[in-house]
Short mmCIF file of C-alpha atoms in Angstrom, two decimals:
data_model
loop_
_atom_site.label_atom_id
_atom_site.label_comp_id
_atom_site.label_asym_id
_atom_site.label_seq_id
_atom_site.Cartn_x
_atom_site.Cartn_y
_atom_site.Cartn_z
CA MET A 352 204.28 51.80 103.53
CA SER A 353 207.96 51.08 103.84
CA GLY A 354 209.30 51.26 107.04
CA SER A 355 211.95 54.16 105.79
CA GLU A 356 208.66 56.92 105.27
CA ARG A 357 208.11 58.89 108.22
CA GLN A 358 205.32 58.19 110.35
CA PRO A 359 204.04 61.50 111.92
CA PRO A 360 204.36 61.85 115.53
CA ALA A 361 200.41 61.16 117.80
CA GLY A 362 198.93 64.30 118.09
CA GLN A 363 199.73 65.79 114.60
CA VAL A 364 197.45 66.35 111.66
CA GLN A 365 198.88 65.63 108.44
CA LEU A 366 197.28 67.38 105.84
CA ASP A 367 197.94 68.61 101.66
CA SER A 368 199.66 71.82 102.73
CA ARG A 369 201.04 72.58 105.87
CA PRO A 370 202.76 75.60 107.41
CA ILE A 371 203.81 74.99 110.62
CA PHE A 372 202.40 76.77 113.55
CA PRO A 373 204.15 76.50 117.30
CA THR A 374 202.03 74.58 120.43
CA THR A 375 203.12 75.28 123.95
CA ASP A 376 204.23 72.03 124.28
CA GLY A 377 206.41 71.96 121.52
CA ASN A 378 204.56 70.11 119.39
CA GLU A 379 204.69 70.77 115.99
CA ASN A 380 200.86 72.20 114.99
CA ILE A 381 200.83 71.21 111.35
CA MET A 382 197.31 72.70 109.24
CA GLU A 383 195.88 72.67 106.49
CA VAL A 384 194.33 75.61 104.16
CA ASP A 385 192.03 74.77 101.53
CA ALA A 386 192.08 77.90 98.98
CA LEU A 387 190.00 76.38 97.00
CA SER A 388 187.56 75.30 99.62
CA ILE A 389 187.71 78.78 100.94
CA SER A 390 187.03 80.44 97.71
CA ARG A 391 184.00 78.59 96.77
CA GLN A 392 182.22 78.86 100.23
CA SER A 393 183.03 82.69 99.63
CA ARG A 394 181.14 82.22 95.89
CA ASP A 395 178.51 79.96 97.76
CA LEU A 396 178.18 83.24 100.24
CA GLU A 397 177.99 85.66 96.63
CA GLU A 398 175.40 84.21 94.47
CA LYS A 399 173.23 86.72 93.43
CA TYR A 400 170.37 85.84 90.62
CA LYS A 401 171.24 86.99 87.44
CA MET A 402 169.19 90.18 86.91
CA ASP A 403 170.79 91.82 83.69
CA HIS A 404 167.72 90.87 81.77
CA GLN A 405 165.72 92.71 78.94
CA ARG A 406 163.52 93.46 81.32
CA ARG A 407 162.83 93.33 84.69
CA GLY A 408 159.42 91.33 85.02
CA VAL A 409 155.20 90.99 85.40
CA ALA A 410 154.00 92.09 88.59
CA LEU A 411 150.66 91.08 88.53
CA ILE A 412 148.04 93.00 91.06
CA PHE A 413 144.87 91.54 91.60
CA ASN A 414 143.26 94.16 94.09
CA HIS A 415 139.68 93.13 96.20
CA GLU A 416 137.72 95.61 97.69
CA HIS A 417 134.41 94.18 96.86
CA PHE A 418 133.36 90.83 96.74
CA TYR A 419 129.49 88.83 96.46
CA TRP A 420 126.95 89.45 98.94
CA GLN A 421 126.48 85.96 99.94
CA LEU A 422 130.37 85.54 100.98
CA ARG A 423 129.04 87.91 103.68
CA LEU A 424 132.49 89.41 103.48
CA PRO A 425 133.07 93.30 105.10
CA ASP A 426 134.97 95.92 102.32
CA ARG A 427 138.30 96.31 102.38
CA ARG A 428 138.50 99.72 102.52
CA GLY A 429 141.81 101.36 102.37
CA THR A 430 143.00 98.44 100.10
CA GLU A 431 142.60 101.42 97.08
CA ALA A 432 145.93 103.05 98.98
CA ASP A 433 147.29 99.67 98.98
CA ARG A 434 146.92 99.14 95.51
CA ARG A 435 148.17 102.75 94.63
CA ASN A 436 151.01 102.10 96.59
CA LEU A 437 151.98 99.25 95.40
CA ASN A 438 151.60 100.04 91.52
CA ARG A 439 154.17 103.17 91.66
CA THR A 440 156.55 100.90 93.83
CA LEU A 441 156.44 97.50 91.19
CA THR A 442 157.11 99.86 88.29
CA ASP A 443 159.77 102.28 89.93
CA LEU A 444 161.57 98.72 90.07
CA GLY A 445 161.30 98.40 86.31
CA PHE A 446 158.69 95.89 86.71
CA GLU A 447 155.50 95.58 83.82
CA VAL A 448 153.02 96.23 86.56
CA ARG A 449 149.05 94.90 85.65
CA VAL A 450 146.66 95.58 88.34
CA TYR A 451 142.88 93.43 88.52
CA ASP A 452 139.92 94.99 90.75
CA ASP A 453 137.20 92.90 91.91
CA LEU A 454 137.89 90.26 89.63
CA LYS A 455 135.45 85.96 89.92
CA ALA A 456 137.88 83.78 90.65
CA LYS A 457 137.79 82.24 87.45
CA ASP A 458 138.85 85.24 85.75
CA VAL A 459 141.71 85.32 88.79
CA GLN A 460 142.43 81.93 87.59
CA LYS A 461 142.50 82.70 84.03
CA THR A 462 144.44 85.40 84.29
CA ILE A 463 147.94 83.66 86.09
CA ASP A 464 147.91 80.30 83.73
CA GLU A 465 147.29 83.18 80.74
CA ALA A 466 150.69 84.58 82.91
CA SER A 467 152.14 81.31 82.90
CA LYS A 468 152.26 80.75 79.54
CA GLU A 469 154.20 83.81 78.62
CA ASP A 470 157.65 84.18 77.13
CA HIS A 471 159.90 85.29 80.33
CA SER A 472 163.02 84.00 78.75
CA ASN A 473 164.09 87.89 78.40
CA ALA A 474 162.85 88.75 82.05
CA ASP A 475 164.82 88.90 85.54
CA CYS A 476 161.71 87.14 87.28
CA PHE A 477 158.35 87.27 87.91
CA VAL A 478 156.28 89.22 90.93
CA CYS A 479 152.21 88.47 92.11
CA VAL A 480 150.57 90.23 94.93
CA PHE A 481 147.41 89.28 96.43
CA LEU A 482 145.23 92.42 98.25
CA SER A 483 142.35 90.51 99.61
CA HIS A 484 140.32 88.49 102.61
CA GLY A 485 141.74 84.42 103.23
CA GLU A 486 141.40 81.14 104.39
CA ASP A 487 143.04 78.65 105.36
CA ASP A 488 145.36 78.00 102.41
CA HIS A 489 143.09 79.70 100.10
CA ILE A 490 142.43 83.62 99.22
CA TYR A 491 138.96 85.23 98.22
CA ALA A 492 137.97 86.97 94.84
CA TYR A 493 134.89 88.25 94.35
CA ASP A 494 132.36 85.27 94.40
CA ASP A 495 134.57 82.78 95.35
CA LYS A 496 138.39 81.40 97.50
CA ILE A 497 140.74 79.83 95.35
CA LYS A 498 143.37 77.91 96.08
CA ILE A 499 147.46 79.16 97.02
CA GLN A 500 149.36 76.44 96.06
CA THR A 501 147.55 76.32 92.34
CA MET A 502 148.40 79.29 91.33
CA THR A 503 152.06 78.95 92.40
CA ASP A 504 151.65 75.76 90.74
CA MET A 505 151.68 76.76 87.50
CA PHE A 506 155.12 78.54 87.95
CA ARG A 507 156.97 75.82 88.64
CA GLY A 508 159.30 74.41 85.86
CA ASP A 509 157.26 71.91 84.76
CA LYS A 510 154.70 73.93 83.47
CA CYS A 511 156.84 77.96 83.31
CA GLN A 512 160.18 76.57 81.40
CA SER A 513 161.00 80.04 81.09
CA LEU A 514 161.15 81.59 84.84
CA VAL A 515 163.38 78.10 86.27
CA GLY A 516 166.36 79.28 88.17
CA LYS A 517 164.48 82.47 87.81
CA PRO A 518 162.74 84.59 91.30
CA LYS A 519 158.73 83.83 91.80
CA ILE A 520 157.11 86.38 94.01
CA PHE A 521 154.15 86.04 95.73
CA ILE A 522 152.94 88.69 97.77
CA ILE A 523 150.07 88.00 99.94
CA GLN A 524 148.32 91.15 102.07
CA ALA A 525 145.37 88.71 103.53
CA CYS A 526 144.58 87.78 107.60
CA ARG A 527 145.85 84.75 108.55
CA GLY A 528 144.02 83.81 112.01
CA ASP A 529 141.60 84.90 114.87
CA GLN A 530 144.02 85.99 116.73
CA HIS A 531 145.03 89.20 118.55
CA ASP A 532 149.11 90.17 118.69
CA ASP A 533 149.44 91.49 122.21
CA ALA A 534 151.89 93.87 122.90
CA VAL A 535 155.30 93.17 124.55
CA ILE A 536 157.57 95.58 126.15
CA ALA A 537 161.04 94.94 124.60
CA HIS A 538 164.49 96.29 127.35
CA ASP A 539 166.20 97.03 124.47
CA ALA A 540 163.34 98.73 121.98
CA THR A 541 164.07 102.35 120.53
CA ASP A 542 161.06 103.11 119.06
CA SER A 543 157.36 103.48 119.02
CA SER A 544 154.50 104.51 116.64
CA GLU A 545 151.09 104.57 116.07
CA SER A 546 148.97 104.18 113.33
CA PRO A 547 147.83 107.55 111.54
CA ASP A 548 144.84 109.10 112.70
CA ASN A 549 142.44 107.04 111.31
CA TRP A 550 139.83 103.64 111.39
CA THR A 551 141.79 100.18 111.47
CA GLU A 552 140.16 97.01 109.94
CA VAL A 553 140.98 93.65 109.73
CA ASP A 554 141.01 90.59 107.14
CA ALA A 555 138.61 88.28 107.94
CA ALA A 556 139.84 84.62 107.92
CA THR A 557 143.34 82.15 107.85
CA VAL A 558 146.14 81.64 105.40
CA TYR A 559 148.71 78.96 106.25
CA THR A 560 151.70 79.03 104.95
CA LEU A 561 152.50 76.96 102.08
CA PRO A 562 155.38 75.16 100.72
CA ALA A 563 156.09 76.11 97.06
CA GLY A 564 159.30 74.78 95.10
CA ALA A 565 162.89 76.37 94.39
CA ASP A 566 163.16 80.18 93.61
CA PHE A 567 159.87 80.96 95.12
CA ILE A 568 159.61 83.06 98.07
CA MET A 569 155.99 83.74 99.44
CA CYS A 570 155.74 87.38 101.88
CA TYR A 571 153.01 87.30 104.21
CA SER A 572 151.54 90.29 105.93
CA VAL A 573 151.00 88.15 108.74
CA ALA A 574 152.33 85.03 110.88
CA GLN A 575 149.85 82.40 110.53
CA GLY A 576 147.02 82.52 112.95
CA TYR A 577 146.84 86.52 113.70
CA TYR A 578 144.77 88.99 112.21
CA SER A 579 146.21 91.80 109.85
CA HIS A 580 145.36 94.83 109.94
CA ARG A 581 144.61 98.06 107.57
CA CYS A 582 144.37 101.08 108.06
CA ILE A 583 140.99 102.83 105.84
CA VAL A 584 142.83 105.64 104.31
CA ASN A 585 146.66 104.91 104.18
CA GLY A 586 146.69 101.18 103.53
CA SER A 587 147.92 98.33 105.49
CA TRP A 588 150.48 98.70 107.86
CA TYR A 589 152.07 95.25 105.69
CA ILE A 590 152.29 97.26 101.99
CA GLN A 591 153.10 100.28 103.53
CA ASP A 592 156.30 99.62 104.93
CA LEU A 593 157.54 97.36 102.63
CA CYS A 594 156.55 100.53 99.67
CA GLU A 595 158.42 102.70 102.05
CA THR A 596 161.35 100.19 102.44
CA LEU A 597 161.65 99.29 98.60
CA ARG A 598 161.65 103.04 97.67
CA ASP A 599 163.87 103.53 100.01
CA HIS A 600 166.34 100.58 99.71
CA GLY A 601 164.79 98.63 96.63
CA SER A 602 167.38 99.49 94.14
CA SER A 603 170.51 98.15 96.67
CA GLY A 604 169.15 96.22 99.02
CA GLU A 605 168.54 92.16 99.20
CA PHE A 606 165.29 91.18 99.04
CA THR A 607 165.21 88.76 102.24
CA GLU A 608 167.41 91.70 104.01
CA LEU A 609 164.87 94.46 103.69
CA LEU A 610 161.32 91.74 104.35
CA THR A 611 163.38 91.64 107.66
CA VAL A 612 163.50 95.36 108.14
CA VAL A 613 159.43 95.31 106.86
CA ASN A 614 158.70 93.01 109.62
CA ARG A 615 160.89 95.42 112.03
CA LYS A 616 158.50 98.60 110.77
CA VAL A 617 155.00 97.09 111.01
CA SER A 618 156.36 95.37 114.69
CA TYR A 619 156.06 98.62 115.94
CA ARG A 620 152.91 99.44 115.04
CA THR A 621 150.24 99.26 117.60
CA VAL A 622 146.71 99.50 116.88
CA GLY A 623 144.74 102.57 117.59
CA ARG A 624 141.28 103.23 116.84
CA CYS A 625 139.22 100.39 115.50
CA LYS A 626 135.80 99.16 115.20
CA ASP A 627 137.00 96.17 117.27
CA ILE A 628 137.46 97.23 121.12
CA ASN A 629 139.53 94.05 121.35
CA ALA A 630 142.23 94.99 118.80
CA ILE A 631 142.66 98.30 120.75
CA GLY A 632 146.39 98.36 121.54
CA LYS A 633 147.92 94.96 119.66
CA LYS A 634 150.88 94.32 117.54
CA GLN A 635 151.38 92.49 113.66
CA ILE A 636 154.22 90.76 112.47
CA PRO A 637 154.84 89.66 109.18
CA SER A 638 156.36 86.93 107.84
CA PHE A 639 157.93 85.34 105.02
CA ALA A 640 159.05 81.45 103.48
CA SER A 641 161.78 81.83 101.68
CA MET A 642 162.68 79.07 99.24
CA LEU A 643 165.09 81.39 97.27
CA THR A 644 168.99 79.62 96.69
CA LYS A 645 170.76 82.92 96.02
CA LYS A 646 170.86 86.08 96.62
CA LEU A 647 168.12 88.50 95.11
CA TYR A 648 169.07 92.17 93.84
CA PHE A 649 166.77 94.95 92.44
CA HIS A 650 169.96 96.76 90.97
CA PRO A 651 169.20 99.82 88.44
CA LYS A 652 169.07 98.32 84.67
CA SER A 653 171.79 100.42 82.71
CA LYS A 654 169.92 102.10 80.21
CA GLN A 655 169.88 101.21 76.92
CA ILE A 656 171.97 103.05 73.53
CA ILE A 657 170.31 103.21 70.97
#
C-alpha cells in the first residue's frame, strides 16, 4: 500500500458498505450492512418444504390391540379410538390412509417394504404410525417385536429415492420406560385437566430415541424412560391431543410448532382412575426428534379444475 493512501484510524472498522454513525468520543463508527447476507438469513428462516405435489402422500397406520399369548402383553383397550381418530384426521389433511390391524411382524415388514418401493414422486411426504407396546428400540407387532430403525432405514435416500428431500414422519404411540412422571405444580400454571371419567392404562415397556436421517421426524407419545397413558374409552392422551391440534391448526400451523402445542396439552393431563394405584396423579410429556431441514406445513391443496 502506498504512503499516500489513507489508513483507517485506530479502533475504526472499515468495511465495504460504509454508513457513518456519530459516537460519543468523536470518532467515526463505520458499520457494514451486508444486504445479501441478511436476505439469505431471512430466506433460511422462511424456507419451507415443497408441498404442492399432486398428492399429499401415503399414511400407514399399524394398530395393535391384541398380541400372541406367549408375549404376555396386555390388550391395548382404547386403541380403536386412536385408530379412528388418526384415520379421520390424516384423511382430512389429504393423506391416502391405509390402516392395518394386529399384523404379524413379517406382514408389518412386508407392508413397509412395499410402501418404500412405491413411486412417491408426485407426493409431498410420507407418514407411518405405530400404535402398540414397545421395548428398547423395538415396537411390537402381533407375534414379535420389530426394530424401529430397520423400518426407518427403508425410507433413506439410497432405498427410496422418490422421497429424497421430502418429510418422512414417524409417529409412535408406545410406552418408553418403567417410570411414572410425577406431578409438579408450576407457579405460572394456568390450566389443569384430568382424564375423562374412564379408566387409564399404560403401554408396556420402553422405546429409545433413534436417529433416522435428514428429513425424518420421530414423534413419540412420551419422553424416554416413562409410561405412556391410554384411556380405555377415548384412546391415548397423545393421539387425542395430536389429532385435536391437527384438526384445529393442521392446515395453517407449522408442524413442529404444533407438536410443541401437543406437548403442552398432554402435560396438563393427570391420571385419574387406574388399576395401577401408583399411576394415579401421574403425568406424561411427549417428545419429538426432528431431523427436518425446512419448515413443514400442510396447507390445503388447491382444487384442480377439470
